[in-house]
């Protein structure tokens, strides 16, 4: 165990936090924080400290962060927490990793002369949604003309996750019904249905265009002319309920109204029980390799996105410890984590149930290049 570093994990008892704890607990001393008190954990492991902390209590938050080398925020909703945890980490002299954060925190800190390292968007989306395209790009393209991404699945919504979906749609995490082309965001309200293979069976799902800054950043970095992203929903009725909730919040965005809308949404979702959870991420790239046109596709399937987020958070923590980042400042996980290492680690942690990359060249032969 490396005793030089103490990792503080906010929201450790959520699905993302629990995955991060499982990965890190035998490597570093941990301080685990949540709003509720967990006395039953107090003597379980001398290298795991449990502390009750309310994110909205600044003194309690600063007390939690004091003495930590790195603070990992797995709590939500991000658009309610904003920079509370990040500021407390800075005051404590700790580095900071956020499962979400994205544009919200980058805008707040990018112009500041920081005394710590901040890694944002260290989850599945954003996070792996930027890492997997980089893996596909580095394994067989001289030129990429177009990228299309699809992410989503059959997962139960927590109140925090539902709130983040609604708040992120209001505060500009992405632009719905749009794609990126030739340096501009282009509106397109066309609705799509796509087929995805889940556990050996082909499923038709509803896809909504939703371009994010992560995808745009990726397109600019890889010189991709056209970029599309889609959130996919197996149940169109559930998607409609989420849309209605977003519209209601946009009309009256107050903390009280948010709680009311989330409670109403959770009650309505009861009639759509999740019988088998799954999450998929599909990336397709079209371009050239050695002068020949090529289309490559990667599809990842796992039981849920929360475990992926927790492990990518943990790997971002280790990136700081291992000195991969040399200078203080704001970084996105997809820019600094090694795509091959991430996929290998997700496989070794038994998170991925299936992963396949296929290529189709001008002669229309499908070549299966890699399966985990």
Short mmCIF file of N, CA, C and O in Angstrom, two decimals, residues 12 16 37-38 42 44 63 71 133 143 171 176 178 186 236 250 293 301 316 320 352 371:
data_model
loop_
_atom_site.label_atom_id
_atom_site.label_comp_id
_atom_site.label_asym_id
_atom_site.label_seq_id
_atom_site.Cartn_x
_atom_site.Cartn_y
_atom_site.Cartn_z
N UNK A 12 -18.99 8.23 -1.78
CA UNK A 12 -18.43 6.88 -1.90
C UNK A 12 -19.49 5.79 -1.90
O UNK A 12 -19.27 4.68 -2.39
N UNK A 16 -21.12 4.83 -8.53
CA UNK A 16 -19.82 5.26 -9.08
C UNK A 16 -18.76 5.23 -7.98
O UNK A 16 -17.65 4.70 -8.17
N UNK A 37 -24.44 9.07 7.86
CA UNK A 37 -23.40 8.52 8.73
C UNK A 37 -23.41 7.00 8.62
O UNK A 37 -24.46 6.37 8.60
N UNK A 38 -22.21 6.42 8.58
CA UNK A 38 -22.11 4.96 8.46
C UNK A 38 -21.22 4.43 9.58
O UNK A 38 -20.06 4.08 9.38
N UNK A 42 -16.91 1.90 10.71
CA UNK A 42 -15.83 2.62 11.38
C UNK A 42 -14.61 1.77 11.73
O UNK A 42 -13.49 2.26 11.70
N UNK A 44 -13.89 -1.36 10.20
CA UNK A 44 -13.71 -2.45 9.25
C UNK A 44 -12.29 -2.52 8.68
O UNK A 44 -11.77 -3.59 8.45
N UNK A 63 -13.25 20.44 6.06
CA UNK A 63 -12.70 19.51 7.06
C UNK A 63 -12.42 18.15 6.41
O UNK A 63 -11.40 17.52 6.67
N UNK A 71 -8.68 14.60 -4.02
CA UNK A 71 -10.11 14.49 -3.71
C UNK A 71 -10.83 14.07 -4.98
O UNK A 71 -10.69 14.69 -6.04
N UNK A 133 -13.13 6.59 -28.95
CA UNK A 133 -12.83 7.09 -30.30
C UNK A 133 -11.33 7.27 -30.54
O UNK A 133 -10.84 7.03 -31.64
N UNK A 143 -6.55 9.39 -42.21
CA UNK A 143 -7.45 10.54 -42.31
C UNK A 143 -8.84 10.09 -41.86
O UNK A 143 -9.31 9.02 -42.23
N UNK A 171 -28.05 23.83 -18.84
CA UNK A 171 -26.84 24.63 -18.68
C UNK A 171 -25.80 24.41 -19.78
O UNK A 171 -24.66 24.85 -19.66
N UNK A 176 -28.83 19.54 -28.15
CA UNK A 176 -29.71 18.50 -28.68
C UNK A 176 -30.07 18.78 -30.13
O UNK A 176 -30.08 19.94 -30.58
N UNK A 178 -28.51 18.24 -32.98
CA UNK A 178 -27.47 18.95 -33.72
C UNK A 178 -26.26 18.05 -33.91
O UNK A 178 -26.07 17.07 -33.19
N UNK A 186 -24.48 22.23 -36.54
CA UNK A 186 -25.57 22.22 -37.52
C UNK A 186 -26.80 21.59 -36.88
O UNK A 186 -26.73 20.49 -36.32
N UNK A 236 -38.93 4.51 -25.84
CA UNK A 236 -39.22 5.87 -26.28
C UNK A 236 -40.10 6.61 -25.28
O UNK A 236 -40.01 7.83 -25.13
N UNK A 250 -36.91 23.93 -17.32
CA UNK A 250 -36.48 25.12 -18.05
C UNK A 250 -37.44 26.29 -17.82
O UNK A 250 -37.03 27.46 -17.81
N UNK A 293 -10.38 3.73 -48.79
CA UNK A 293 -11.50 4.09 -47.93
C UNK A 293 -11.75 2.97 -46.92
O UNK A 293 -11.70 1.79 -47.27
N UNK A 301 -20.03 -3.51 -24.73
CA UNK A 301 -21.23 -3.84 -23.97
C UNK A 301 -20.84 -4.16 -22.54
O UNK A 301 -19.87 -4.89 -22.30
N UNK A 316 -7.94 7.92 -13.20
CA UNK A 316 -7.55 9.34 -13.27
C UNK A 316 -6.79 9.74 -12.00
O UNK A 316 -5.81 10.50 -12.06
N UNK A 320 -2.59 10.96 -11.76
CA UNK A 320 -1.96 12.04 -10.99
C UNK A 320 -0.83 11.48 -10.14
O UNK A 320 0.27 12.04 -10.10
N UNK A 352 -16.24 -5.14 -18.72
CA UNK A 352 -16.73 -5.27 -20.08
C UNK A 352 -17.20 -6.70 -20.33
O UNK A 352 -16.46 -7.66 -20.08
N UNK A 371 -11.56 -8.82 -30.09
CA UNK A 371 -12.67 -9.10 -29.17
C UNK A 371 -12.07 -9.30 -27.78
O UNK A 371 -11.08 -9.98 -27.61
#
